[in-house]
PDB file of C-alpha atoms in Angstrom:
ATOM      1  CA  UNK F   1       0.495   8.031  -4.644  1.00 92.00           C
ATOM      2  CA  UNK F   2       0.119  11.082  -6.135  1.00 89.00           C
ATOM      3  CA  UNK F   3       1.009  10.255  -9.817  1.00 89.00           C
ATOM      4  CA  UNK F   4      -1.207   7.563  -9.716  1.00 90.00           C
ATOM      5  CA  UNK F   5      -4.229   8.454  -6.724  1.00 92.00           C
ATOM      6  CA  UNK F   6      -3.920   4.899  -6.001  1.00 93.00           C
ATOM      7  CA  UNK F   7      -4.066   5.309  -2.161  1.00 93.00           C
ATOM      8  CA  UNK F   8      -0.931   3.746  -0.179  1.00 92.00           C
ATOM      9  CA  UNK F   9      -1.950   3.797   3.546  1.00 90.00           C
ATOM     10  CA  UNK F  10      -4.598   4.751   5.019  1.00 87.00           C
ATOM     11  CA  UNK F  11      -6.073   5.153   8.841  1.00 88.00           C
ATOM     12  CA  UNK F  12      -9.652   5.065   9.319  1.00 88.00           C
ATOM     13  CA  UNK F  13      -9.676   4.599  13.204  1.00 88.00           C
ATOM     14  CA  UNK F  14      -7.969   3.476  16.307  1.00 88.00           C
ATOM     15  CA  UNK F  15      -8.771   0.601  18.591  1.00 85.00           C
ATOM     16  CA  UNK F  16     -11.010  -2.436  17.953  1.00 86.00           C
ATOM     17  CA  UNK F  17     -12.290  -3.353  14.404  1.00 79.00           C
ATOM     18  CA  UNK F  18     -15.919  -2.821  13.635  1.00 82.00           C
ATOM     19  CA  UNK F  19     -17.040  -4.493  10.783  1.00 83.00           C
ATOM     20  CA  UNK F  20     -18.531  -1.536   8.112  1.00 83.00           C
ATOM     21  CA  UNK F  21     -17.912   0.896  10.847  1.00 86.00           C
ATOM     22  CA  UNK F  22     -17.681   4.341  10.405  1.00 88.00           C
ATOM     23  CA  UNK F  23     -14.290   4.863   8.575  1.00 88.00           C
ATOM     24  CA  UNK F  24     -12.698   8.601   9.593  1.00 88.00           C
ATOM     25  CA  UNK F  25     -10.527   8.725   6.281  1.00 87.00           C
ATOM     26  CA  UNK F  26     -13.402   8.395   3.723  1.00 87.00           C
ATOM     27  CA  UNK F  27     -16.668   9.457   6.034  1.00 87.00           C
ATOM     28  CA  UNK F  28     -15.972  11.771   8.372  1.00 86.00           C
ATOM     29  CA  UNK F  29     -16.308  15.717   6.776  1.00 88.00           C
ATOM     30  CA  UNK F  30     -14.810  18.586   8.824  1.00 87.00           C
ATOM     31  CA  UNK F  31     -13.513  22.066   8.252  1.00 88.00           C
ATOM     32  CA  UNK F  32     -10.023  21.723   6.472  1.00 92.00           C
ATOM     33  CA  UNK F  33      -9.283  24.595   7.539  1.00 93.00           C
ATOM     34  CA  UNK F  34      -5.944  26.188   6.059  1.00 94.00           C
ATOM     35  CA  UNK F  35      -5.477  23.415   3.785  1.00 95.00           C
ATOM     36  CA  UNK F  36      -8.193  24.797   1.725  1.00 96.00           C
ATOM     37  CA  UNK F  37      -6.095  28.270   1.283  1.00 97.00           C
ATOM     38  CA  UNK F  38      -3.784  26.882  -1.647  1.00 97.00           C
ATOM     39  CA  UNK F  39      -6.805  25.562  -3.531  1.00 98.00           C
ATOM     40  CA  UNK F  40      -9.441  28.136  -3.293  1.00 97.00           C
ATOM     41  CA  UNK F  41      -7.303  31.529  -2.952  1.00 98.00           C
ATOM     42  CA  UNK F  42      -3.503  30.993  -4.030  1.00 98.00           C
ATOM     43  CA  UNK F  43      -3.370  28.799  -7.149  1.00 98.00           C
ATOM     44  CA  UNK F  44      -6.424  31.166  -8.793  1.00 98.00           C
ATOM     45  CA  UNK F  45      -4.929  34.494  -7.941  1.00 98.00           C
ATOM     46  CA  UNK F  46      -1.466  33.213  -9.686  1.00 98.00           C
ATOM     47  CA  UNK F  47      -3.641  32.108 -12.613  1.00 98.00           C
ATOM     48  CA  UNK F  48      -4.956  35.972 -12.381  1.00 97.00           C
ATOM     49  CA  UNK F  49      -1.408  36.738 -12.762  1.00 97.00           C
ATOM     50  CA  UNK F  50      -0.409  37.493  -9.481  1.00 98.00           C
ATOM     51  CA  UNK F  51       3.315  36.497  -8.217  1.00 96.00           C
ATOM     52  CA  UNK F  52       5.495  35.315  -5.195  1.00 93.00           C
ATOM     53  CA  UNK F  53       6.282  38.916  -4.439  1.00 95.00           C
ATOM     54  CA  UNK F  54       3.281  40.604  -4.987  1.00 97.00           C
ATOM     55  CA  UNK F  55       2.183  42.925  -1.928  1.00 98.00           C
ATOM     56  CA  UNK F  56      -0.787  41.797   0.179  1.00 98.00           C
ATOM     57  CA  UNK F  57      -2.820  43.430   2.879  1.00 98.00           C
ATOM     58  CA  UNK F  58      -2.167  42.231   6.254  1.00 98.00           C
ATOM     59  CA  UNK F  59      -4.425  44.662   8.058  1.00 97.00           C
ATOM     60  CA  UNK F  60      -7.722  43.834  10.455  1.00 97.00           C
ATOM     61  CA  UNK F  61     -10.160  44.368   7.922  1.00 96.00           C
ATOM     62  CA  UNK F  62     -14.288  44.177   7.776  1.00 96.00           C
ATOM     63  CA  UNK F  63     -15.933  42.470   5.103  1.00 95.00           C
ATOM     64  CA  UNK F  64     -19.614  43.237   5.589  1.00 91.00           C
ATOM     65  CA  UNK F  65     -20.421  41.456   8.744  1.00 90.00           C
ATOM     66  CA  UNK F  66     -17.066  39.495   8.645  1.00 94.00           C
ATOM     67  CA  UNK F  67     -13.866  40.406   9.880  1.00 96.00           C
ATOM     68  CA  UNK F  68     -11.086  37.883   9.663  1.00 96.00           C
ATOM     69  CA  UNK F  69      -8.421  37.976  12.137  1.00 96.00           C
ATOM     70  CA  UNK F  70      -4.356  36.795  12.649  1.00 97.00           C
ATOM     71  CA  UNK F  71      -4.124  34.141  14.990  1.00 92.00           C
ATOM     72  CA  UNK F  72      -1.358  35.638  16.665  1.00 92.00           C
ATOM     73  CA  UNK F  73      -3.024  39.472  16.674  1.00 94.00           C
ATOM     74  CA  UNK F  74      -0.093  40.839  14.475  1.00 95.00           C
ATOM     75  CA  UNK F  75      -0.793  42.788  11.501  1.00 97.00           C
ATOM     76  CA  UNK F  76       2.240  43.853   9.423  1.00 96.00           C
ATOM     77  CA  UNK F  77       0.076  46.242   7.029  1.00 96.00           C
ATOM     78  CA  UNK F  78       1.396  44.818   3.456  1.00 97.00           C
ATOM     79  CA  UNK F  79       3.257  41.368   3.269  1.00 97.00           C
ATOM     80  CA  UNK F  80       4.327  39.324  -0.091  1.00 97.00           C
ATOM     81  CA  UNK F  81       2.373  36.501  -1.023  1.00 98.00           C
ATOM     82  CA  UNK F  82       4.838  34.084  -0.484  1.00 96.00           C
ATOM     83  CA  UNK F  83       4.972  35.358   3.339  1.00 96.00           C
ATOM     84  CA  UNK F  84       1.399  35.019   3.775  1.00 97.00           C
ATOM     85  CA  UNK F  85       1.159  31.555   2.342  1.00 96.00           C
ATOM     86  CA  UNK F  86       4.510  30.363   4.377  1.00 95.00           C
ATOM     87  CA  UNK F  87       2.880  31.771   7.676  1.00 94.00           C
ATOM     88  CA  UNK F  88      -0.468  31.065   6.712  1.00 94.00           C
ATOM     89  CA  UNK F  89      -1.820  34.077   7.528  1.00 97.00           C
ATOM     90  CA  UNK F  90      -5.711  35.019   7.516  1.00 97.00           C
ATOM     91  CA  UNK F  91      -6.227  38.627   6.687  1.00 98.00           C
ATOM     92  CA  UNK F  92      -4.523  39.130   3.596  1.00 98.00           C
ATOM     93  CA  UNK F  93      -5.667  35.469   2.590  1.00 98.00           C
ATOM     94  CA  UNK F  94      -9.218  36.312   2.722  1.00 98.00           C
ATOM     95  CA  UNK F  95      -7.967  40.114   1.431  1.00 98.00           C
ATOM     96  CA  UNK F  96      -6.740  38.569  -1.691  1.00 98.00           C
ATOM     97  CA  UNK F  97      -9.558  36.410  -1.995  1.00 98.00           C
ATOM     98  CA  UNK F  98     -11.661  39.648  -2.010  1.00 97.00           C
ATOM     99  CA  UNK F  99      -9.840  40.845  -4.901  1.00 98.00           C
ATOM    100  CA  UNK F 100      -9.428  38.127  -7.425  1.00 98.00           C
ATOM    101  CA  UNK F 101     -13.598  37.699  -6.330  1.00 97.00           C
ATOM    102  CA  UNK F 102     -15.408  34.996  -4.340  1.00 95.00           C
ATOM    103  CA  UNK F 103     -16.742  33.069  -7.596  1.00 95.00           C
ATOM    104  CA  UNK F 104     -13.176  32.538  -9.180  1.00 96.00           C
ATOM    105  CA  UNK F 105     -12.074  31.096  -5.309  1.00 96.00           C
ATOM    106  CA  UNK F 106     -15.297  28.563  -5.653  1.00 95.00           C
ATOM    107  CA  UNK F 107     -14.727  27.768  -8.875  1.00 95.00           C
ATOM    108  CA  UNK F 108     -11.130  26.552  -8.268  1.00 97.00           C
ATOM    109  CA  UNK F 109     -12.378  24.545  -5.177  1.00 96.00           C
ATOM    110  CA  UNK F 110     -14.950  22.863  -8.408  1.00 95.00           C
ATOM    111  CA  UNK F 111     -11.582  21.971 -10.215  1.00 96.00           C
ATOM    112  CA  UNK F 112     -10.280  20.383  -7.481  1.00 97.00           C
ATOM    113  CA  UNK F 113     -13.180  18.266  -6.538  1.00 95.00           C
ATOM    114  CA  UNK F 114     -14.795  20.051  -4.357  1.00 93.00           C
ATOM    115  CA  UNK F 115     -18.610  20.252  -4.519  1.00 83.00           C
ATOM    116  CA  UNK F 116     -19.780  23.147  -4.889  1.00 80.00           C
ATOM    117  CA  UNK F 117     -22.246  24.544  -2.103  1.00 79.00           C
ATOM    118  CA  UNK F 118     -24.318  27.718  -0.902  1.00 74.00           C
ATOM    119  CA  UNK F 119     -22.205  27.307   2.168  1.00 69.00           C
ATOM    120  CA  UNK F 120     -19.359  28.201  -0.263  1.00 68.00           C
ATOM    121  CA  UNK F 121     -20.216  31.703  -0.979  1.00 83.00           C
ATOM    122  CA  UNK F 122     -18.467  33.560   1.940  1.00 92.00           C
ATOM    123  CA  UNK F 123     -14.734  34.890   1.930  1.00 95.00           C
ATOM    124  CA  UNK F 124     -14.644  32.563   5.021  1.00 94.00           C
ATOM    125  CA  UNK F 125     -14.160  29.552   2.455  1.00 94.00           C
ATOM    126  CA  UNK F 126     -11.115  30.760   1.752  1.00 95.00           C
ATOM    127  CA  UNK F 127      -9.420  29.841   5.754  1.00 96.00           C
ATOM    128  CA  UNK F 128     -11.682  26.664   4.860  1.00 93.00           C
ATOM    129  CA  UNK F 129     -14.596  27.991   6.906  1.00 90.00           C
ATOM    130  CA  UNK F 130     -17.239  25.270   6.013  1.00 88.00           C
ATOM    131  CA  UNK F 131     -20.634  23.651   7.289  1.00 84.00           C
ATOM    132  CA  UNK F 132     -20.388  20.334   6.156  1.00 85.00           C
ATOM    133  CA  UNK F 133     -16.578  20.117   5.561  1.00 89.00           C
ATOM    134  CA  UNK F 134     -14.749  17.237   3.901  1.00 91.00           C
ATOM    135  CA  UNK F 135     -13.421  13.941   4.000  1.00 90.00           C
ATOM    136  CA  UNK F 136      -9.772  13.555   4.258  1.00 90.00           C
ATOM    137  CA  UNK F 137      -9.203  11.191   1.021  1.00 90.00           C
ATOM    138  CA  UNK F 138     -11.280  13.736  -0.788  1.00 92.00           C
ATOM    139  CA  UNK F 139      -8.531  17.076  -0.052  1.00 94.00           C
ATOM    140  CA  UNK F 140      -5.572  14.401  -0.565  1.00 93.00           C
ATOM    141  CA  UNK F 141      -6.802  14.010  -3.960  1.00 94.00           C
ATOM    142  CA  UNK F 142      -7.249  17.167  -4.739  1.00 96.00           C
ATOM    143  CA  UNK F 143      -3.639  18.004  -3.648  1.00 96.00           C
ATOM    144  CA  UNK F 144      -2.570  15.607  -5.988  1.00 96.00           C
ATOM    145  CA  UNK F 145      -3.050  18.499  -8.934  1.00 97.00           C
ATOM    146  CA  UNK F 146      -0.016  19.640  -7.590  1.00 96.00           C
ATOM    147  CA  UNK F 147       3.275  17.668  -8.376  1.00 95.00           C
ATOM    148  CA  UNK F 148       0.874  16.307 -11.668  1.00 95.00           C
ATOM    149  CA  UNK F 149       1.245  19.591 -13.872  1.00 96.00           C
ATOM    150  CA  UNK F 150      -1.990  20.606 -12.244  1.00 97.00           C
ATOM    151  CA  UNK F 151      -3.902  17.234 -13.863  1.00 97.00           C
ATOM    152  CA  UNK F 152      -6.327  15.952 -10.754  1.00 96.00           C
ATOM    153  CA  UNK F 153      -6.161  12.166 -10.127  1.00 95.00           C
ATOM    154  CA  UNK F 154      -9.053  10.061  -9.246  1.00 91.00           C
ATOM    155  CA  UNK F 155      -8.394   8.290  -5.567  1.00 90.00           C
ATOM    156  CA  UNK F 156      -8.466   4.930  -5.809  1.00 91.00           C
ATOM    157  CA  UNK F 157      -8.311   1.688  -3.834  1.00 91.00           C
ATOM    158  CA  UNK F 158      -8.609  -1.070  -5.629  1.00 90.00           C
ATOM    159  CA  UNK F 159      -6.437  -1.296  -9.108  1.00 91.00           C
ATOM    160  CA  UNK F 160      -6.898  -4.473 -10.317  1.00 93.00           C
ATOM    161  CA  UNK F 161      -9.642  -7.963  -9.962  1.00 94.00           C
ATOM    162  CA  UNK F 162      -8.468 -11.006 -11.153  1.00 95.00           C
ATOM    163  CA  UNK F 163     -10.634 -14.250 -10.922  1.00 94.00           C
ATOM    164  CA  UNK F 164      -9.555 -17.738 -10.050  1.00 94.00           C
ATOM    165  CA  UNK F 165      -8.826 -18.349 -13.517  1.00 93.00           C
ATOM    166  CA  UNK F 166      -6.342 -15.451 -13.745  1.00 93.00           C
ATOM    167  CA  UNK F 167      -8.574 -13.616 -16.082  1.00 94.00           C
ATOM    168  CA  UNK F 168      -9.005 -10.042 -15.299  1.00 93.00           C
ATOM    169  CA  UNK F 169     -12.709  -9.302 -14.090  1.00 93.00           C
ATOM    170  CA  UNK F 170     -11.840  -5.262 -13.640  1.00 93.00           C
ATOM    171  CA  UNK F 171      -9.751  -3.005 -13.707  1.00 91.00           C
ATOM    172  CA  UNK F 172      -9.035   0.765 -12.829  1.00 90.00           C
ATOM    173  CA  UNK F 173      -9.060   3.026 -15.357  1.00 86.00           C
ATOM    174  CA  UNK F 174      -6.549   6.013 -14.685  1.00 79.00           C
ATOM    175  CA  UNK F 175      -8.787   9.339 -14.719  1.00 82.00           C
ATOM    176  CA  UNK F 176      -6.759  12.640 -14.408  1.00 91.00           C
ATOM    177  CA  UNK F 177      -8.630  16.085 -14.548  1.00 94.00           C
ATOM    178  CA  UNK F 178      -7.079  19.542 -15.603  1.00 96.00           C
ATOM    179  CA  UNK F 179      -7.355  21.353 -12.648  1.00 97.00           C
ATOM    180  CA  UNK F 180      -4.840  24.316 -13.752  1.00 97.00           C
ATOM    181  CA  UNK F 181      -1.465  24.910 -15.606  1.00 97.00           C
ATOM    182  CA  UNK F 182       1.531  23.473 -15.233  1.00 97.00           C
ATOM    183  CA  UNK F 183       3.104  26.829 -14.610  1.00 97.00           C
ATOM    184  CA  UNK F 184       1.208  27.393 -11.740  1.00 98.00           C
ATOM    185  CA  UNK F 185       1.051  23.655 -10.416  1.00 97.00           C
ATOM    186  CA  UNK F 186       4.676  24.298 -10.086  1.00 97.00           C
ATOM    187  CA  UNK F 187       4.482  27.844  -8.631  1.00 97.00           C
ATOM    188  CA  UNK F 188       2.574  26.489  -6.097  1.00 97.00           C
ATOM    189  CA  UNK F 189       4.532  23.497  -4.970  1.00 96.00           C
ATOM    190  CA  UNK F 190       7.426  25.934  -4.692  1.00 95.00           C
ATOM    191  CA  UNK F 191       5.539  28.049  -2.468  1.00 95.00           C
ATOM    192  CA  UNK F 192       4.389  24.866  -0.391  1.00 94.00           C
ATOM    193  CA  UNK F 193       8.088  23.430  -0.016  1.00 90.00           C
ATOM    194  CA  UNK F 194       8.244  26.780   1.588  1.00 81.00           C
ATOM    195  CA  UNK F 195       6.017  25.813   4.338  1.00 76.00           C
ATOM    196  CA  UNK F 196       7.423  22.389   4.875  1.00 70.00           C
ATOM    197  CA  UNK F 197      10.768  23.534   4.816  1.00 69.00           C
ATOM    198  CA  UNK F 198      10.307  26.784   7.322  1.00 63.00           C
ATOM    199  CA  UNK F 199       7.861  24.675   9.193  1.00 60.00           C
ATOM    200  CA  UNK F 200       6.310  28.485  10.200  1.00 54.00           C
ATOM    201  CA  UNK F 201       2.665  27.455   8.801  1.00 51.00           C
ATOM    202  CA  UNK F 202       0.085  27.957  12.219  1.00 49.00           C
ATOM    203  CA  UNK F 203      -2.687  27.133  10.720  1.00 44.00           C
ATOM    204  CA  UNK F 204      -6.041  28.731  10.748  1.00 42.00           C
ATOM    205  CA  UNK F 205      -8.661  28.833  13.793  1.00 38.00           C
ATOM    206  CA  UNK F 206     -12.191  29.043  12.666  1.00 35.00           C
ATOM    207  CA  UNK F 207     -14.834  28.800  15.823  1.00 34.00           C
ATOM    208  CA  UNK F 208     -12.457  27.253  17.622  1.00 30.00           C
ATOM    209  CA  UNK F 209     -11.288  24.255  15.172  1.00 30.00           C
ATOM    210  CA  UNK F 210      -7.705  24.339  14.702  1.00 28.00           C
TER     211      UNK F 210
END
């Protein structure tokens, strides 16, 4: 629930129950590939002022030793941002990344509740390149900056304990953290609805994780 992060469902493996087994919706961390794109390159280069039709490179470009590539080998030269976000396109993801600068990408993945690590500082973290990766519960609640005027909300599971007496022994505290504005909270769901709605996003392919 994303106005509250009180978690609704949730599937942490298939088949027979082991009791305090290993639970893939909380423990397991892997490469979130283009999910991290909105969150580490999109919502800070609108807070640097950038728009839905601003031009972006779409061109197979070298970064050092990197060199980011389309998964389908096309490369349209310039595209607007709202293209490259709909499509999910690499090159002029990690291209704008580039330009707004590495930090202010890592720093937004700190507001979102993402850890920061040396892993982090490569324009690869942008297509959600990472070593260690994430949990699943962990990006959901970082998503839920989104529809909240870009306030964070803590995932939760448990909201209330009441004892046998009907006295309450705990409760959850709602926790919300200012991830970004509420201009661009809503910029950014607009450009997402995009991507549902088209149903065009082909996500990224890093070392062969889809």
């Amino acid at each position: 629930d994303a106005k509250s992060g009180g978690v609704l469902a949730l599937v942490g493996g298939r088949g027979e129950p082991v009791f305090r087994g290993f639970n893939r919706a909380t423990h397991l961390k892997a490469q979130p590939g283009s999910t991290l794109k909105p969150l580490a390159v999109y919502t800070p280069a609108l807070e640097e002022g950038y728009k839905y039709t601003s031009p972006l490179v779409d061109e197979l470009k070298t970064y050092k030793d990197y060199t980011p590539t389309n998964p389908d080998n096309q490369y349209r030269g310039e595209v607007p941002l709202y293209e490259a976000v709909e499509k999910s396109i690499n090159a002029p993801t990690v291209w704008l990344l580039n330009e707004i600068g590495l930090e202010k990408g890592i720093d937004s993945l700190k507001q979102f509740g993402i850890p920061r690590e040396e892993e982090h500082h490569y324009l690869v973290i942008g297509l959600g390149g990472m070593h260690k990766g994430i949990a699943p519960l962990k990006l959901a609640e970082a998503y839920t900056a989104f529809p909240n005027e870009g306030k964070r909300k803590k995932g939760h599971f448990i909201t209330k304990i009441v004892g046998p007496t009907g006295k309450t022994i705990a409760e959850f505290e709602g926790k919300s953290t200012k991830v970004t504005s509420a201009t661009v909270a809503k910029e950014m769901t607009s450009l997402l609805l995009n991507v549902v709605e088209s149903g065009t996003g082909k996500g990224t392919q890093i070392e062969g994780v889809d």
